Amino acid sequence: MASDSKSTLMNSAIAIVELKTWTPDVAAIETGTNQLPWPVETLKSCFSNGYQNFGLYRDNDQQLLGFIIVHQPMPDEWTIMNVVVSSAFQRQGLGEALVRHVCELAQNKHASVFLEVRESNQPAIALYTKLGFKTLGRRKGYYPTASGEREDAIVMQN
């Protein structure tokens, strides 16, 4: 089934739009994709002042395929809090499209973009590096793991 979804997506146009209000589709993608998903209440709290969020849709059916949550505590400092693409649509450049979109918007506003990523998430680190992010440092034991341990976060800036 996933390959059918991927084939269909390759032939469809996608659109990135601002998510101005909460939608349960965000939680469905988050919980269906991550071992340690954000709680629904935490996700909902990101649809308030100081945040700008975007969803990636397939044009022909308005199915939410992924999202990005951006915290903007100051006009010139944006933080990517979460980027998630539905499992069926991963490894097709959709996460890259979301991050690129946010970086372009930030550049137009003369803002720097920051993020933290799990040290073990090498595909994401490679993507961020490809998009011009530089490593600033690390946060020891920042992320919980499924085994109950803690994992370092790599702090990056574009």
Coordinates of N, CA, C and O in Angstrom, one line a residue:
M1 N 0.8 -1.2 0.0 CA 0.0 0.0 0.0 C 0.9 1.3 0.0 O 0.6 2.2 -0.7
A2 N 1.9 1.3 0.8 CA 2.8 2.5 0.8 C 3.3 2.8 -0.5 O 3.4 3.9 -0.9
S3 N 3.7 1.8 -1.3 CA 4.3 2.1 -2.6 C 3.2 2.7 -3.5 O 3.5 3.5 -4.4
D4 N 1.9 2.2 -3.4 CA 0.9 2.9 -4.2 C 0.7 4.3 -3.8 O 0.6 5.2 -4.7
S5 N 0.8 4.6 -2.5 CA 0.7 6.0 -2.1 C 1.9 6.8 -2.6 O 1.7 7.9 -3.1
K6 N 3.1 6.2 -2.6 CA 4.2 7.0 -3.1 C 4.1 7.2 -4.6 O 4.5 8.3 -5.1
S7 N 3.6 6.2 -5.3 CA 3.5 6.4 -6.8 C 2.5 7.5 -7.1 O 2.7 8.3 -8.0
T8 N 1.4 7.5 -6.4 CA 0.4 8.5 -6.6 C 1.0 9.9 -6.2 O 0.7 10.9 -7.0
L9 N 1.7 10.0 -5.2 CA 2.2 11.3 -4.8 C 3.2 11.8 -5.8 O 3.2 13.0 -6.1
M10 N 4.0 11.0 -6.3 CA 5.0 11.5 -7.3 C 4.3 12.1 -8.5 O 4.9 13.0 -9.1
N11 N 3.1 11.7 -8.8 CA 2.4 12.3 -9.9 C 1.4 13.4 -9.5 O 0.7 13.9 -10.4
S12 N 1.4 13.8 -8.3 CA 0.5 14.8 -7.8 C 1.3 16.1 -7.4 O 2.4 16.0 -7.0
A13 N 0.6 17.2 -7.5 CA 1.2 18.4 -7.0 C 1.0 18.5 -5.5 O 0.0 17.9 -5.0
I14 N 1.9 19.2 -4.8 CA 1.8 19.4 -3.4 C 1.7 20.8 -3.1 O 2.1 21.7 -3.9
A15 N 1.1 21.2 -2.0 CA 1.0 22.6 -1.5 C 1.3 22.7 -0.1 O 1.0 21.8 0.7
I16 N 2.1 23.7 0.3 CA 2.4 24.0 1.7 C 1.6 25.2 2.0 O 1.6 26.3 1.4
V17 N 0.7 25.1 3.1 CA -0.1 26.1 3.5 C 0.0 26.4 5.0 O 0.3 25.4 5.8
E18 N -0.2 27.6 5.4 CA -0.2 27.9 6.9 C -1.4 27.2 7.6 O -2.5 27.3 7.1
L19 N -1.1 26.5 8.7 CA -2.1 25.9 9.5 C -2.4 27.0 10.6 O -1.7 27.1 11.6
K20 N -3.5 27.7 10.4 CA -3.9 28.7 11.3 C -4.6 28.2 12.6 O -4.6 28.8 13.6
T21 N -5.3 27.1 12.4 CA -6.0 26.5 13.5 C -5.6 25.0 13.7 O -5.2 24.3 12.7
W22 N -5.9 24.5 14.9 CA -5.6 23.1 15.2 C -6.4 22.2 14.3 O -7.6 22.4 14.1
T23 N -5.8 21.1 13.9 CA -6.5 20.0 13.3 C -6.1 18.7 13.8 O -4.9 18.5 14.0
P24 N -7.0 17.8 14.1 CA -6.6 16.5 14.7 C -5.7 15.7 13.7 O -5.0 14.7 14.2
D25 N -5.6 16.0 12.5 CA -4.8 15.3 11.5 C -3.3 15.5 11.9 O -2.5 14.6 11.7
V26 N -2.9 16.6 12.6 CA -1.6 16.8 13.1 C -1.2 15.7 14.1 O -0.2 15.0 14.0
A27 N -2.1 15.5 15.1 CA -1.9 14.4 16.1 C -1.8 13.0 15.5 O -1.1 12.2 15.9
A28 N -2.7 12.8 14.5 CA -2.7 11.5 13.8 C -1.4 11.2 13.2 O -0.9 10.1 13.3
I29 N -0.8 12.2 12.5 CA 0.5 12.0 11.8 C 1.6 11.8 12.9 O 2.4 10.9 12.8
E30 N 1.6 12.6 13.9 CA 2.6 12.6 15.0 C 2.6 11.2 15.7 O 3.6 10.6 15.9
T31 N 1.4 10.8 16.1 CA 1.3 9.5 16.8 C 1.5 8.3 15.9 O 2.1 7.3 16.4
G32 N 1.2 8.4 14.7 CA 1.4 7.3 13.7 C 2.8 7.2 13.2 O 3.2 6.2 12.6
T33 N 3.6 8.2 13.5 CA 5.0 8.2 12.9 C 6.1 8.1 14.0 O 7.1 7.5 13.7
N34 N 5.9 8.6 15.2 CA 7.0 8.7 16.2 C 6.8 7.7 17.3 O 5.7 7.5 17.8
Q35 N 7.9 7.1 17.7 CA 7.9 6.2 18.9 C 7.5 6.9 20.1 O 6.9 6.3 21.0
L36 N 8.0 8.1 20.3 CA 7.7 8.9 21.5 C 7.0 10.2 21.0 O 7.6 11.3 21.0
P37 N 5.7 10.1 20.6 CA 5.0 11.3 20.0 C 4.8 12.3 21.1 O 4.7 12.1 22.3
W38 N 4.7 13.6 20.6 CA 4.3 14.7 21.5 C 2.9 14.4 21.9 O 2.0 14.0 21.2
P39 N 2.6 14.8 23.2 CA 1.2 14.7 23.6 C 0.3 15.6 22.8 O 0.7 16.7 22.4
V40 N -1.0 15.3 22.7 CA -1.9 16.1 21.9 C -2.0 17.5 22.5 O -2.0 18.5 21.7
E41 N -2.0 17.6 23.8 CA -2.2 18.9 24.4 C -0.9 19.8 24.0 O -1.1 21.0 23.9
T42 N 0.2 19.2 24.0 CA 1.4 20.0 23.6 C 1.3 20.4 22.1 O 1.6 21.6 21.8
L43 N 0.9 19.5 21.3 CA 0.7 19.9 19.9 C -0.3 21.1 19.8 O -0.1 22.0 19.1
K44 N -1.4 20.9 20.5 CA -2.5 22.0 20.4 C -1.9 23.3 20.9 O -2.3 24.4 20.3
S45 N -1.0 23.3 21.9 CA -0.5 24.5 22.5 C 0.4 25.3 21.5 O 0.6 26.5 21.6
C46 N 0.8 24.6 20.4 CA 1.6 25.2 19.4 C 0.8 26.0 18.4 O 1.4 26.5 17.4
F47 N -0.5 26.0 18.5 CA -1.4 26.7 17.6 C -1.9 28.0 18.4 O -3.1 28.2 18.6
S48 N -0.9 28.7 18.8 CA -1.2 30.0 19.6 C -0.2 31.0 19.2 O 0.6 30.8 18.3
N49 N -0.3 32.2 19.8 CA 0.6 33.3 19.5 C 2.0 32.9 19.7 O 2.4 32.1 20.6
G50 N 2.8 33.4 18.8 CA 4.3 33.0 18.8 C 4.6 31.8 17.9 O 5.8 31.5 17.9
Y51 N 3.7 31.2 17.3 CA 3.9 30.1 16.5 C 3.4 30.3 15.1 O 2.4 31.0 14.9
Q52 N 4.1 29.7 14.1 CA 3.6 29.7 12.7 C 3.8 28.3 12.2 O 4.9 27.8 12.2
N53 N 2.7 27.6 11.8 CA 2.8 26.2 11.5 C 2.3 26.0 10.0 O 1.5 26.8 9.5
F54 N 2.9 25.0 9.4 CA 2.6 24.8 8.0 C 2.3 23.3 7.8 O 2.9 22.4 8.4
G55 N 1.3 23.1 6.9 CA 1.0 21.7 6.5 C 1.3 21.5 5.1 O 1.2 22.4 4.3
L56 N 1.6 20.3 4.7 CA 1.9 19.9 3.4 C 0.8 19.0 2.9 O 0.5 18.0 3.6
Y57 N 0.1 19.4 1.8 CA -1.0 18.7 1.3 C -0.8 18.2 -0.1 O -0.1 18.8 -0.9
R58 N -1.5 17.1 -0.4 CA -1.6 16.7 -1.8 C -2.7 17.5 -2.4 O -3.8 17.5 -1.9
D59 N -2.5 18.3 -3.5 CA -3.4 19.2 -4.1 C -4.8 18.5 -4.4 O -5.8 19.0 -4.2
N60 N -4.7 17.3 -5.0 CA -5.9 16.7 -5.5 C -6.9 16.2 -4.5 O -8.1 16.0 -4.8
D61 N -6.5 16.0 -3.2 CA -7.5 15.5 -2.3 C -7.4 16.2 -0.9 O -8.1 15.8 0.0
Q62 N -6.5 17.2 -0.7 CA -6.3 17.9 0.5 C -6.0 17.0 1.7 O -6.4 17.3 2.8
Q63 N -5.3 15.9 1.4 CA -4.8 15.0 2.5 C -3.6 15.6 3.1 O -2.6 15.9 2.4
L64 N -3.6 15.8 4.5 CA -2.4 16.3 5.1 C -1.3 15.2 5.1 O -1.6 14.1 5.6
L65 N -0.2 15.5 4.6 CA 0.9 14.5 4.5 C 2.0 14.8 5.5 O 2.8 13.8 5.8
G66 N 2.1 16.0 6.0 CA 3.1 16.3 6.9 C 2.9 17.7 7.4 O 2.1 18.5 6.9
F67 N 3.7 18.1 8.5 CA 3.6 19.4 9.1 C 4.9 19.9 9.7 O 5.8 19.0 9.9
I68 N 5.0 21.2 9.9 CA 6.2 21.7 10.6 C 5.7 22.8 11.5 O 4.8 23.5 11.2
I69 N 6.2 22.7 12.8 CA 5.8 23.7 13.8 C 7.0 24.6 14.0 O 8.1 24.1 14.3
V70 N 6.8 25.9 14.0 CA 7.8 26.9 14.1 C 7.5 27.9 15.2 O 6.4 28.5 15.2
H71 N 8.3 28.0 16.2 CA 8.2 29.0 17.3 C 8.9 30.2 16.9 O 10.1 30.1 16.4
Q72 N 8.3 31.3 17.0 CA 8.9 32.6 16.7 C 8.9 33.5 17.9 O 8.1 34.4 18.0
P73 N 9.8 33.3 18.8 CA 9.8 34.1 20.1 C 10.2 35.6 19.8 O 9.8 36.5 20.5
M74 N 11.0 35.8 18.7 CA 11.4 37.2 18.3 C 11.3 37.2 16.8 O 11.5 36.2 16.1
P75 N 11.1 38.4 16.2 CA 11.0 38.5 14.8 C 12.2 37.9 14.0 O 12.0 37.4 12.9
D76 N 13.4 38.0 14.6 CA 14.6 37.6 13.9 C 15.1 36.2 14.4 O 16.2 35.8 14.0
E77 N 14.3 35.5 15.1 CA 14.8 34.2 15.6 C 13.6 33.2 15.6 O 12.6 33.4 16.3
W78 N 13.7 32.2 14.7 CA 12.7 31.2 14.6 C 13.3 29.9 15.0 O 14.5 29.6 14.7
T79 N 12.5 29.0 15.6 CA 12.9 27.7 16.0 C 12.0 26.7 15.4 O 10.8 26.7 15.7
I80 N 12.5 25.8 14.6 CA 11.7 24.6 14.2 C 11.6 23.7 15.3 O 12.6 23.1 15.8
M81 N 10.4 23.5 15.8 CA 10.1 22.6 16.9 C 9.9 21.2 16.6 O 10.2 20.3 17.3
N82 N 9.3 21.0 15.4 CA 8.9 19.6 15.0 C 8.6 19.6 13.5 O 8.0 20.5 13.0
V83 N 9.1 18.6 12.8 CA 8.8 18.3 11.4 C 8.5 16.9 11.3 O 9.2 16.0 11.7
V84 N 7.3 16.6 10.8 CA 6.8 15.2 10.7 C 6.2 15.0 9.3 O 5.3 15.8 8.9
V85 N 6.5 13.9 8.7 CA 5.9 13.5 7.5 C 5.3 12.1 7.7 O 5.9 11.2 8.3
S86 N 4.1 11.9 7.3 CA 3.4 10.6 7.5 C 4.3 9.5 6.9 O 4.9 9.6 5.9
S87 N 4.3 8.4 7.7 CA 5.2 7.3 7.3 C 5.1 6.8 5.9 O 6.1 6.5 5.2
A88 N 3.9 6.8 5.4 CA 3.6 6.4 4.0 C 4.3 7.3 2.9 O 4.4 6.9 1.8
F89 N 4.7 8.5 3.4 CA 5.2 9.5 2.4 C 6.6 9.9 2.7 O 7.0 10.9 2.1
Q90 N 7.3 9.3 3.6 CA 8.6 9.6 3.9 C 9.6 9.3 2.8 O 9.3 8.5 1.9
R91 N 10.8 9.9 2.8 CA 11.9 9.7 1.9 C 11.5 10.1 0.5 O 12.0 9.5 -0.5
Q92 N 10.7 11.1 0.4 CA 10.3 11.6 -0.9 C 10.6 13.1 -1.1 O 10.1 13.8 -2.0
G93 N 11.3 13.7 -0.1 CA 11.6 15.1 -0.2 C 10.6 16.0 0.4 O 10.7 17.2 0.3
L94 N 9.5 15.5 1.1 CA 8.5 16.3 1.7 C 9.0 17.1 2.9 O 8.7 18.2 3.1
G95 N 9.7 16.4 3.8 CA 10.3 17.1 4.9 C 11.3 18.2 4.5 O 11.2 19.3 5.0
E96 N 12.0 17.9 3.5 CA 12.9 18.9 2.9 C 12.1 20.1 2.4 O 12.5 21.3 2.6
A97 N 11.0 19.8 1.7 CA 10.2 20.9 1.2 C 9.7 21.8 2.3 O 9.6 23.0 2.2
L98 N 9.2 21.2 3.4 CA 8.7 21.9 4.6 C 9.8 22.8 5.2 O 9.6 24.0 5.5
V99 N 11.0 22.2 5.4 CA 12.1 23.0 6.0 C 12.6 24.1 5.1 O 12.8 25.2 5.5
R100 N 12.7 23.8 3.8 CA 13.0 24.8 2.8 C 12.1 26.0 2.8 O 12.5 27.2 2.8
H101 N 10.8 25.7 2.9 CA 9.7 26.7 2.9 C 9.9 27.6 4.1 O 9.9 28.9 3.9
V102 N 10.1 27.1 5.3 CA 10.3 27.9 6.5 C 11.6 28.7 6.4 O 11.7 29.9 6.7
C103 N 12.7 28.1 5.9 CA 14.0 28.8 5.7 C 13.8 30.0 4.8 O 14.4 31.1 5.0
E104 N 13.1 29.8 3.7 CA 12.9 30.9 2.7 C 12.1 32.0 3.4 O 12.4 33.2 3.2
L105 N 11.0 31.7 4.1 CA 10.2 32.7 4.8 C 11.1 33.5 5.8 O 11.0 34.7 5.9
A106 N 11.9 32.7 6.5 CA 12.8 33.4 7.5 C 13.8 34.3 6.9 O 14.0 35.4 7.4
Q107 N 14.4 33.8 5.8 CA 15.4 34.6 5.1 C 14.7 35.9 4.6 O 15.3 37.0 4.7
N108 N 13.5 35.9 4.1 CA 12.8 37.1 3.7 C 12.5 38.0 4.8 O 12.4 39.2 4.6
K109 N 12.5 37.5 6.0 CA 12.2 38.3 7.2 C 13.6 38.6 8.0 O 13.5 39.2 9.1
H110 N 14.7 38.2 7.4 CA 16.0 38.4 8.0 C 16.1 37.8 9.3 O 16.6 38.3 10.3
A111 N 15.5 36.6 9.4 CA 15.5 35.8 10.7 C 16.4 34.6 10.6 O 16.6 34.0 9.5
S112 N 17.0 34.2 11.7 CA 17.8 33.0 11.7 C 16.9 31.8 12.2 O 15.9 32.1 12.9
V113 N 17.2 30.6 11.7 CA 16.4 29.5 12.0 C 17.2 28.5 12.9 O 18.4 28.2 12.5
F114 N 16.7 28.1 14.0 CA 17.4 27.2 14.9 C 16.6 25.9 15.0 O 15.4 25.9 14.7
L115 N 17.2 24.8 15.4 CA 16.5 23.6 15.6 C 17.4 22.7 16.5 O 18.6 22.9 16.6
E116 N 16.8 21.7 17.1 CA 17.5 20.6 17.8 C 17.0 19.3 17.2 O 15.9 19.2 16.8
V117 N 18.0 18.4 17.0 CA 17.7 17.1 16.4 C 18.4 16.0 17.2 O 19.5 16.2 17.7
R118 N 17.7 14.9 17.3 CA 18.3 13.7 18.0 C 19.7 13.4 17.3 O 19.7 13.3 16.1
E119 N 20.7 13.1 18.2 CA 22.0 12.7 17.6 C 21.9 11.5 16.8 O 22.6 11.4 15.8
S120 N 21.0 10.6 17.1 CA 20.8 9.4 16.3 C 20.1 9.6 15.0 O 20.1 8.7 14.1
N121 N 19.5 10.7 14.8 CA 18.7 10.9 13.6 C 19.6 11.4 12.4 O 19.5 12.6 12.0
Q122 N 20.4 10.6 12.0 CA 21.4 10.9 11.0 C 20.8 11.4 9.6 O 21.3 12.3 9.0
P123 N 19.7 10.8 9.2 CA 19.1 11.3 8.0 C 18.6 12.8 8.1 O 18.8 13.6 7.2
A124 N 18.1 13.1 9.2 CA 17.6 14.5 9.5 C 18.9 15.5 9.5 O 18.9 16.5 8.9
I125 N 19.9 15.0 10.2 CA 21.1 15.8 10.3 C 21.7 16.1 8.9 O 22.1 17.2 8.6
A126 N 21.7 15.0 8.1 CA 22.2 15.2 6.7 C 21.4 16.1 5.9 O 21.9 17.0 5.2
L127 N 20.1 16.1 6.1 CA 19.2 17.0 5.4 C 19.4 18.4 5.8 O 19.6 19.3 5.0
Y128 N 19.5 18.7 7.1 CA 19.7 20.0 7.6 C 21.1 20.6 7.2 O 21.2 21.7 6.8
T129 N 22.1 19.7 7.2 CA 23.4 20.1 6.7 C 23.3 20.5 5.2 O 23.8 21.5 4.8
K130 N 22.6 19.7 4.4 CA 22.4 20.0 3.0 C 21.7 21.3 2.8 O 22.0 22.0 1.8
L131 N 20.8 21.7 3.7 CA 20.1 22.9 3.6 C 20.8 24.1 4.2 O 20.3 25.2 4.3
G132 N 22.1 23.9 4.6 CA 22.9 25.0 5.1 C 22.9 25.2 6.6 O 23.5 26.2 7.1
F133 N 22.3 24.3 7.3 CA 22.4 24.4 8.8 C 23.8 24.1 9.3 O 24.4 23.2 8.7
K134 N 24.3 24.8 10.3 CA 25.6 24.5 10.9 C 25.3 24.1 12.3 O 24.4 24.6 13.0
T135 N 26.2 23.2 12.8 CA 26.1 22.7 14.2 C 26.6 23.8 15.1 O 27.7 24.3 14.9
L136 N 25.8 24.1 16.1 CA 26.2 25.1 17.2 C 26.8 24.4 18.4 O 27.6 25.0 19.1
G137 N 26.2 23.2 18.7 CA 26.6 22.5 19.9 C 25.7 21.4 20.2 O 25.0 20.9 19.3
R138 N 25.7 20.9 21.4 CA 24.8 19.8 21.8 C 24.2 20.0 23.2 O 24.8 20.7 24.0
R139 N 23.1 19.4 23.4 CA 22.4 19.4 24.7 C 22.5 18.0 25.2 O 21.8 17.1 24.6
K140 N 23.2 17.8 26.2 CA 23.4 16.4 26.8 C 22.1 15.9 27.4 O 21.4 16.6 28.1
G141 N 21.7 14.7 27.0 CA 20.6 14.0 27.6 C 19.3 14.7 27.4 O 18.4 14.6 28.2
Y142 N 19.1 15.4 26.3 CA 18.0 16.3 26.1 C 16.7 15.5 25.7 O 15.6 15.8 26.2
Y143 N 16.8 14.4 24.9 CA 15.6 13.7 24.5 C 15.5 12.4 25.3 O 16.5 11.7 25.4
P144 N 14.3 12.0 25.6 CA 14.1 10.7 26.2 C 14.1 9.6 25.0 O 13.9 10.0 23.9
T145 N 14.4 8.4 25.4 CA 14.4 7.3 24.4 C 13.4 6.3 24.8 O 12.9 6.3 25.9
A146 N 13.0 5.4 23.9 CA 12.0 4.4 24.2 C 12.5 3.5 25.3 O 11.7 2.9 26.0
S147 N 13.8 3.3 25.5 CA 14.3 2.4 26.5 C 14.4 3.1 27.9 O 14.8 2.5 28.8
G148 N 14.0 4.4 28.0 CA 14.0 5.1 29.2 C 15.4 5.8 29.5 O 15.5 6.5 30.5
E149 N 16.3 5.8 28.5 CA 17.5 6.5 28.7 C 17.3 7.9 28.1 O 16.2 8.3 27.8
R150 N 18.4 8.6 28.0 CA 18.4 10.0 27.4 C 19.4 10.0 26.3 O 20.4 9.4 26.3
E151 N 19.1 10.9 25.3 CA 19.9 11.0 24.1 C 20.2 12.5 23.9 O 19.4 13.4 24.2
D152 N 21.4 12.8 23.4 CA 21.8 14.2 23.2 C 21.1 14.8 22.0 O 20.7 14.0 21.1
A153 N 20.9 16.1 22.0 CA 20.4 16.8 20.9 C 21.5 17.6 20.3 O 22.4 18.2 21.0
I154 N 21.5 17.7 19.0 CA 22.4 18.5 18.2 C 21.7 19.8 17.9 O 20.6 19.8 17.4
V155 N 22.3 20.9 18.3 CA 21.7 22.3 18.1 C 22.3 22.8 16.8 O 23.5 22.8 16.6
M156 N 21.4 23.2 15.9 CA 21.8 23.7 14.5 C 21.2 25.0 14.2 O 20.1 25.4 14.8
Q157 N 21.8 25.8 13.4 CA 21.3 27.1 12.9 C 21.5 27.3 11.4 O 22.6 26.9 10.9
N158 N 20.6 27.9 10.8 CA 20.7 28.3 9.4 C 20.7 29.8 9.3 O 19.9 30.5 9.8

